[in-house]
Structure formats: C-alpha cells, structure tokens
Amino acid sequence: MVARGAIVLALSLCANISQVNAEPANEEKVLAVAKDRASTALYKLDETIPVECLNRTVDTGEHITDAKGDLQYIPFPTCNETGRPLELLFGSETDINCTLDSISDPLFHLFEFYIHNDAPLSCRIPSFPAAIATLEAQDYTHLQIALTGTLQLSHLHVNPKLNVIMHTTTPEDSGRAKPRKSNVDVEGQLLAATAYSLPPTSSSPKLVIGDPLPFQFSIRWYSARTLPASTAHLSSGLGGHVHLSTVIYCLISFGGGIAVSLAYWRGIELPRRMKRYGAEKLGISELGRGGYAFPGKRD
C-alpha cells in the first residue's frame, strides 16, 4: 500500500511539473499567434478604422487612467451623418463629414484646452484590423489632431476643416507587388498618421456651448515612408506652381501685348514715319526734326 501510494504521488508530481512547464510554452504560442496575426492582418480598401481619443478631465485637461493605471481612451464623439463615432475608410480620399450635434459644456472647455495648446487632442487608430478588445497598446497608431482657432471670452473660433495624412505599409514590406498606380496600396497596415487645421477664416464658425460643430476631414494616403514631391500629382497636370489658369493668363497677356503693339505701330508710328519719309523726298525741312527715325539735328 505504501509503495502504491508513493507511485501515485510520484505520478501526480510529474503531471504537475509537466503542466507548469506547459504554461510558458502555451504563453509563447499565444504570443506567436498574436504576432503572426499582426504581421498578416491587412486593411482592405474602404474598410472602416475606428478612432479613439484620450480621455481628459474638464478642470485641468489632465489625462485619465483606468484601474490598471493605463491611459484611458474613449471613442470619438458621435457624428450626425452616421450616428456612430468617427470612422476612417482605408485608402479612401473622399472627404468625411462628422458634425457634432451639440457641443456640451465639458466638451467646449476641452476644445479650449485643445485650441490653446494646453493639452493635445491625442487619438489613436488600430494599426491593423482586429477586435478592439484584443488589441494591446503597441497595436495602435497614434493620431495627433492639431486644432487651430482663437479664444474669446464668450465663444471661440475654430477651423473645422482638417487635413489628414496617413502612411501605410509599402508593398515591399509584405513582399507583395503593387496592383495599381496610386498613392496607396489597396491593402496594408497603418504606419503613421497626423491631422491639422489651418487658421480660421471669416467663414469659420463661431462656437458657443450648444452649437453644432461640422468637422470635415480631407484625407490623403501614402504607401511610402516619405511624402512624394509636390509636383508628382496635380489636378492641372502641369506640376509645381504652374497651373492651367497661370498659362491661360500668360497667353492672354501675350496676345493683348501684341494687339496693343500692332495698333500703336499702324495707327501712330507708321503714319509718322511715312510723313517724315515723304517730307525728306520732297526736300521739306521739318522744324526741330533732323533725322529719319530719331529726333535731333541732322548730319
């Protein structure tokens, strides 16, 4: 009986040891699967990309942390157009409209922080498509939104039109050939992102508490780690600072100059020279004129 009990105990210890040894192996396997998923998961053209922003206190603009001490991100405010928080479309350069229905008092004060640069509007987007609950901090691409405006005592001016630049992985990063000629590949992961607005103009809205705020995001995508030259693609097809309107203006100016020159020559200068030529042939001396083409004393 004692021997049988010793055998059972030994087998139990062996099983426990094997289970303990298996746990690190399982963790490594899970990490390997997650890493493989991150390397192979690619956004498809027009696939939605959710936007989350850092949660901040209204009083000081300081960031808020969760129970684990991690920075807390919350979805971007709901857009009237979709009834959902802001979402970008991978590879799409169609402008995205996102109207915030009514600016609450807390959100208004946060916009004061953002515009005054006391606290940045820090957002993030998943670098590759996956369920939000399964993503870690390193699986996100940061999106800093630089809002430009002016603060007044009772309101603020803000330019709601933002330019967004998105960098995605290149075809070489994944060993794929680029399927079509464009700035962005039809599928890929996100590498970097930034958004900014220009100074407000006279048409920019004056924002008070309770007013709607019509954001408009103009997005450009690049499957490259550097931006292309500004002459690479322009709607006029002429490149640089030479636009179609500039060329037309130059042609009109050139034609107008020729027309004025011809009118002056035929209407004024040619009759004057013909009159002078005839006087010389007839031997008539004009007072104060001595040459054929130039005034002064004749030789």
Tab-separated table of C-alpha atoms in Angstrom:
chain	number	residue	atom	x	y	z
A	1	MET	CA	0.000	0.000	0.000
A	2	VAL	CA	2.819	2.342	0.898
A	3	ALA	CA	4.544	1.579	-2.410
A	4	ARG	CA	1.298	2.133	-4.336
A	5	GLY	CA	0.791	5.496	-2.592
A	6	ALA	CA	4.340	6.523	-3.409
A	7	ILE	CA	3.780	5.663	-7.065
A	8	VAL	CA	0.543	7.695	-7.200
A	9	LEU	CA	2.273	10.663	-5.539
A	10	ALA	CA	5.168	10.483	-7.991
A	11	LEU	CA	2.815	10.390	-10.958
A	12	SER	CA	0.897	13.372	-9.557
A	13	LEU	CA	4.092	15.360	-9.111
A	14	CYS	CA	5.169	14.549	-12.653
A	15	ALA	CA	1.808	15.703	-14.009
A	16	ASN	CA	2.021	18.976	-12.099
A	17	ILE	CA	5.561	19.589	-13.265
A	18	SER	CA	4.606	18.913	-16.871
A	19	GLN	CA	1.633	21.293	-16.525
A	20	VAL	CA	3.874	24.042	-15.120
A	21	ASN	CA	6.346	23.533	-17.944
A	22	ALA	CA	3.500	23.650	-20.453
A	23	GLU	CA	2.216	27.051	-19.262
A	24	PRO	CA	5.200	29.066	-20.592
A	25	ALA	CA	5.008	27.128	-23.827
A	26	ASN	CA	1.325	27.998	-24.148
A	27	GLU	CA	2.068	31.664	-23.481
A	28	GLU	CA	4.776	31.647	-26.120
A	29	LYS	CA	2.369	30.015	-28.539
A	30	VAL	CA	-0.294	32.668	-27.850
A	31	LEU	CA	2.251	35.455	-28.332
A	32	ALA	CA	3.459	33.850	-31.545
A	33	VAL	CA	-0.099	33.625	-32.859
A	34	ALA	CA	-0.737	37.252	-31.928
A	35	LYS	CA	2.489	38.366	-33.623
A	36	ASP	CA	1.633	36.353	-36.728
A	37	ARG	CA	-1.835	37.911	-36.797
A	38	ALA	CA	-0.342	41.408	-36.569
A	39	SER	CA	2.013	40.683	-39.451
A	40	THR	CA	-0.611	39.225	-41.772
A	41	ALA	CA	-3.799	41.190	-40.911
A	42	LEU	CA	-4.266	43.858	-43.565
A	43	TYR	CA	-6.875	46.539	-44.064
A	44	LYS	CA	-8.802	46.240	-47.298
A	45	LEU	CA	-9.822	49.200	-49.437
A	46	ASP	CA	-12.674	51.187	-47.786
A	47	GLU	CA	-12.516	49.105	-44.595
A	48	THR	CA	-13.556	51.135	-41.541
A	49	ILE	CA	-10.972	52.301	-38.995
A	50	PRO	CA	-12.378	53.380	-35.600
A	51	VAL	CA	-10.939	56.466	-33.899
A	52	GLU	CA	-10.457	56.713	-30.122
A	53	CYS	CA	-9.194	59.760	-28.232
A	54	LEU	CA	-7.530	60.227	-24.871
A	55	ASN	CA	-9.982	60.890	-22.065
A	56	ARG	CA	-9.179	64.108	-20.174
A	57	THR	CA	-10.512	65.952	-17.150
A	58	VAL	CA	-12.525	69.090	-17.793
A	59	ASP	CA	-10.919	71.072	-14.965
A	60	THR	CA	-7.229	70.749	-15.861
A	61	GLY	CA	-7.103	68.807	-19.126
A	62	GLU	CA	-5.024	66.074	-17.491
A	63	HIS	CA	-5.326	62.582	-18.927
A	64	ILE	CA	-7.423	59.980	-17.116
A	65	THR	CA	-6.168	56.491	-16.318
A	66	ASP	CA	-8.087	53.282	-15.760
A	67	ALA	CA	-7.924	50.917	-12.776
A	68	LYS	CA	-4.697	49.379	-14.123
A	69	GLY	CA	-3.019	52.759	-14.427
A	70	ASP	CA	-3.142	52.741	-18.231
A	71	LEU	CA	-4.210	55.762	-20.256
A	72	GLN	CA	-7.948	55.684	-20.915
A	73	TYR	CA	-9.159	56.147	-24.475
A	74	ILE	CA	-12.792	56.743	-25.406
A	75	PRO	CA	-14.486	56.756	-28.847
A	76	PHE	CA	-14.524	59.993	-30.819
A	77	PRO	CA	-17.847	61.887	-30.357
A	78	THR	CA	-20.792	60.626	-32.409
A	79	CYS	CA	-21.214	62.018	-35.934
A	80	ASN	CA	-24.687	63.129	-37.017
A	81	GLU	CA	-24.119	61.767	-40.510
A	82	THR	CA	-23.618	58.153	-39.397
A	83	GLY	CA	-24.947	58.014	-35.840
A	84	ARG	CA	-21.598	56.444	-34.875
A	85	PRO	CA	-18.252	57.715	-33.588
A	86	LEU	CA	-15.823	58.912	-36.243
A	87	GLU	CA	-14.524	56.169	-38.544
A	88	LEU	CA	-11.994	56.497	-41.348
A	89	LEU	CA	-12.093	54.456	-44.557
A	90	PHE	CA	-8.839	52.802	-45.530
A	91	GLY	CA	-7.450	54.165	-48.789
A	92	SER	CA	-10.448	56.408	-49.473
A	93	GLU	CA	-9.722	60.070	-50.221
A	94	THR	CA	-13.369	61.112	-50.149
A	95	ASP	CA	-13.880	63.867	-47.588
A	96	ILE	CA	-15.510	62.661	-44.380
A	97	ASN	CA	-18.090	64.907	-42.708
A	98	CYS	CA	-18.630	64.499	-38.978
A	99	THR	CA	-20.999	67.024	-37.418
A	100	LEU	CA	-21.126	67.090	-33.631
A	101	ASP	CA	-24.782	67.773	-32.872
A	102	SER	CA	-24.425	69.972	-29.815
A	103	ILE	CA	-21.245	70.966	-28.014
A	104	SER	CA	-21.756	70.266	-24.324
A	105	ASP	CA	-20.232	72.420	-21.610
A	106	PRO	CA	-17.478	69.867	-20.757
A	107	LEU	CA	-16.601	69.344	-24.421
A	108	PHE	CA	-16.496	73.110	-25.004
A	109	HIS	CA	-13.937	73.530	-22.218
A	110	LEU	CA	-11.885	70.658	-23.632
A	111	PHE	CA	-11.826	72.417	-27.010
A	112	GLU	CA	-10.447	75.464	-25.199
A	113	PHE	CA	-7.563	73.293	-23.972
A	114	TYR	CA	-7.012	71.860	-27.457
A	115	ILE	CA	-7.007	75.227	-29.246
A	116	HIS	CA	-4.863	76.945	-26.616
A	117	ASN	CA	-2.410	74.020	-26.792
A	118	ASP	CA	-2.697	73.405	-23.056
A	119	ALA	CA	-3.464	69.771	-23.870
A	120	PRO	CA	-3.277	67.981	-27.232
A	121	LEU	CA	-6.184	66.195	-28.867
A	122	SER	CA	-4.444	62.814	-28.812
A	123	CYS	CA	-6.208	59.999	-30.608
A	124	ARG	CA	-5.284	56.530	-31.835
A	125	ILE	CA	-6.371	54.076	-34.527
A	126	PRO	CA	-5.710	50.322	-34.837
A	127	SER	CA	-2.658	49.632	-36.976
A	128	PHE	CA	-4.316	46.502	-38.382
A	129	PRO	CA	-7.907	45.195	-38.396
A	130	ALA	CA	-8.842	43.352	-35.198
A	131	ALA	CA	-11.367	43.444	-32.392
A	132	ILE	CA	-10.643	46.402	-30.092
A	133	ALA	CA	-10.754	44.178	-27.009
A	134	THR	CA	-7.870	42.071	-28.332
A	135	LEU	CA	-5.508	44.959	-29.110
A	136	GLU	CA	-2.562	45.981	-26.982
A	137	ALA	CA	-1.090	49.475	-26.699
A	138	GLN	CA	1.608	48.690	-29.277
A	139	ASP	CA	-1.058	47.639	-31.801
A	140	TYR	CA	-2.235	51.246	-32.263
A	141	THR	CA	-1.035	54.111	-34.441
A	142	HIS	CA	-1.199	57.498	-32.731
A	143	LEU	CA	-3.166	60.266	-34.424
A	144	GLN	CA	-2.445	63.768	-33.131
A	145	ILE	CA	-5.125	66.281	-34.156
A	146	ALA	CA	-3.894	69.889	-34.099
A	147	LEU	CA	-6.902	72.206	-33.914
A	148	THR	CA	-6.325	75.846	-34.852
A	149	GLY	CA	-8.521	78.673	-33.614
A	150	THR	CA	-8.835	81.716	-31.380
A	151	LEU	CA	-10.309	82.031	-27.898
A	152	GLN	CA	-12.744	84.765	-26.891
A	153	LEU	CA	-14.411	85.489	-23.553
A	154	SER	CA	-17.808	84.111	-24.577
A	155	HIS	CA	-17.006	81.945	-27.585
A	156	LEU	CA	-14.213	80.563	-29.698
A	157	HIS	CA	-13.388	80.453	-33.383
A	158	VAL	CA	-12.242	77.110	-34.756
A	159	ASN	CA	-11.497	75.885	-38.251
A	160	PRO	CA	-13.401	72.577	-38.562
A	161	LYS	CA	-11.730	71.589	-41.844
A	162	LEU	CA	-8.826	69.273	-41.113
A	163	ASN	CA	-6.152	67.837	-43.380
A	164	VAL	CA	-5.230	64.249	-42.532
A	165	ILE	CA	-2.079	62.470	-43.733
A	166	MET	CA	-1.902	58.688	-43.436
A	167	HIS	CA	1.132	56.498	-44.076
A	168	THR	CA	0.599	52.790	-44.758
A	169	THR	CA	2.924	49.869	-45.274
A	170	THR	CA	4.563	49.609	-48.656
A	171	PRO	CA	4.123	46.572	-50.926
A	172	GLU	CA	7.766	45.724	-50.236
A	173	ASP	CA	7.026	45.475	-46.504
A	174	SER	CA	4.765	42.496	-47.123
A	175	GLY	CA	6.513	41.115	-50.205
A	176	ARG	CA	3.581	41.954	-52.498
A	177	ALA	CA	3.530	43.678	-55.859
A	178	LYS	CA	1.642	46.944	-56.066
A	179	PRO	CA	-1.537	46.130	-58.020
A	180	ARG	CA	-2.267	49.605	-59.371
A	181	LYS	CA	-0.679	53.019	-59.756
A	182	SER	CA	-1.840	55.183	-56.847
A	183	ASN	CA	-0.582	56.833	-53.696
A	184	VAL	CA	-1.836	53.984	-51.520
A	185	ASP	CA	-1.933	50.227	-51.920
A	186	VAL	CA	-5.357	48.536	-51.943
A	187	GLU	CA	-4.471	46.779	-48.682
A	188	GLY	CA	-1.996	47.261	-45.880
A	189	GLN	CA	-1.404	48.357	-42.291
A	190	LEU	CA	-1.029	51.799	-40.781
A	191	LEU	CA	2.392	53.224	-40.001
A	192	ALA	CA	1.787	56.846	-39.010
A	193	ALA	CA	-0.940	59.480	-39.018
A	194	THR	CA	-1.391	63.162	-38.302
A	195	ALA	CA	-4.155	65.751	-38.681
A	196	TYR	CA	-4.163	69.533	-38.579
A	197	SER	CA	-6.294	72.530	-39.464
A	198	LEU	CA	-5.275	75.881	-40.921
A	199	PRO	CA	-6.013	79.185	-39.126
A	200	PRO	CA	-9.727	80.056	-39.103
A	201	THR	CA	-11.137	82.337	-41.778
A	202	SER	CA	-14.125	84.668	-41.851
A	203	SER	CA	-16.292	81.705	-42.881
A	204	SER	CA	-15.176	79.551	-39.929
A	205	PRO	CA	-17.931	79.011	-37.336
A	206	LYS	CA	-18.158	80.929	-34.070
A	207	LEU	CA	-18.635	78.250	-31.448
A	208	VAL	CA	-20.610	78.623	-28.224
A	209	ILE	CA	-21.990	75.984	-25.874
A	210	GLY	CA	-24.879	74.146	-27.512
A	211	ASP	CA	-23.855	74.882	-31.098
A	212	PRO	CA	-23.136	72.127	-33.636
A	213	LEU	CA	-19.580	71.719	-34.938
A	214	PRO	CA	-19.303	70.453	-38.550
A	215	PHE	CA	-15.938	68.711	-38.824
A	216	GLN	CA	-14.668	67.882	-42.315
A	217	PHE	CA	-11.691	65.545	-42.757
A	218	SER	CA	-9.750	65.739	-46.024
A	219	ILE	CA	-7.609	62.582	-46.055
A	220	ARG	CA	-4.614	61.659	-48.181
A	221	TRP	CA	-2.943	58.231	-48.123
A	222	TYR	CA	0.634	57.315	-48.953
A	223	SER	CA	2.158	53.844	-49.229
A	224	ALA	CA	5.600	55.253	-48.543
A	225	ARG	CA	7.728	56.340	-45.625
A	226	THR	CA	8.318	59.771	-47.155
A	227	LEU	CA	5.956	62.208	-48.845
A	228	PRO	CA	6.215	62.479	-52.640
A	229	ALA	CA	7.306	65.710	-54.296
A	230	SER	CA	4.565	68.296	-54.676
A	231	THR	CA	4.947	68.083	-58.474
A	232	ALA	CA	4.136	64.367	-58.513
A	233	HIS	CA	0.386	64.789	-58.892
A	234	LEU	CA	-1.656	67.910	-59.512
A	235	SER	CA	-5.131	68.145	-60.958
A	236	SER	CA	-3.941	70.518	-63.692
A	237	GLY	CA	-1.288	68.026	-64.793
A	238	LEU	CA	1.332	70.760	-65.177
A	239	GLY	CA	3.138	70.421	-61.849
A	240	GLY	CA	4.882	72.860	-59.499
A	241	HIS	CA	3.450	76.365	-59.238
A	242	VAL	CA	2.410	76.395	-62.927
A	243	HIS	CA	-1.337	75.865	-63.073
A	244	LEU	CA	-3.653	75.936	-66.068
A	245	SER	CA	-5.036	79.340	-65.036
A	246	THR	CA	-1.467	80.741	-64.986
A	247	VAL	CA	-0.793	79.500	-68.521
A	248	ILE	CA	-4.076	80.969	-69.837
A	249	TYR	CA	-3.319	84.295	-68.150
A	250	CYS	CA	0.144	84.406	-69.768
A	251	LEU	CA	-1.282	83.612	-73.217
A	252	ILE	CA	-3.959	86.306	-72.900
A	253	SER	CA	-1.364	88.830	-71.707
A	254	PHE	CA	0.942	87.923	-74.602
A	255	GLY	CA	-1.870	88.277	-77.145
A	256	GLY	CA	-3.003	91.569	-75.627
A	257	GLY	CA	0.533	92.953	-75.772
A	258	ILE	CA	0.871	92.055	-79.449
A	259	ALA	CA	-2.507	93.652	-80.257
A	260	VAL	CA	-1.589	96.915	-78.500
A	261	SER	CA	1.824	96.982	-80.218
A	262	LEU	CA	0.274	96.484	-83.680
A	263	ALA	CA	-2.343	99.163	-83.047
A	264	TYR	CA	0.337	101.663	-81.986
A	265	TRP	CA	2.556	100.802	-84.961
A	266	ARG	CA	-0.145	101.037	-87.603
A	267	GLY	CA	-2.082	103.923	-86.083
A	268	ILE	CA	0.695	106.222	-84.856
A	269	GLU	CA	4.265	105.219	-85.623
A	270	LEU	CA	3.866	104.083	-89.268
A	271	PRO	CA	1.981	107.246	-90.421
A	272	ARG	CA	4.553	109.411	-88.635
A	273	ARG	CA	7.439	107.695	-90.386
A	274	MET	CA	5.705	107.813	-93.766
A	275	LYS	CA	5.085	111.538	-93.349
A	276	ARG	CA	8.705	112.107	-92.424
A	277	TYR	CA	9.916	109.989	-95.336
A	278	GLY	CA	7.723	111.931	-97.787
A	279	ALA	CA	8.982	115.257	-96.465
A	280	GLU	CA	12.583	114.171	-96.955
A	281	LYS	CA	11.897	113.064	-100.510
A	282	LEU	CA	10.289	116.443	-101.317
A	283	GLY	CA	13.106	118.342	-99.639
A	284	ILE	CA	10.840	119.828	-96.981
A	285	SER	CA	12.606	120.519	-93.682
A	286	GLU	CA	10.513	119.957	-90.532
A	287	LEU	CA	11.210	122.337	-87.678
A	288	GLY	CA	13.007	120.597	-84.867
A	289	ARG	CA	13.384	117.342	-86.769
A	290	GLY	CA	16.586	116.301	-88.401
A	291	GLY	CA	16.640	112.532	-88.911
A	292	TYR	CA	14.590	109.687	-90.285
A	293	ALA	CA	13.927	107.803	-87.130
A	294	PHE	CA	15.369	109.869	-84.305
A	295	PRO	CA	14.734	113.498	-83.371
A	296	GLY	CA	17.582	115.972	-83.254
A	297	LYS	CA	19.956	117.677	-85.611
A	298	ARG	CA	20.585	116.067	-88.978
A	299	ASP	CA	24.072	115.463	-90.263
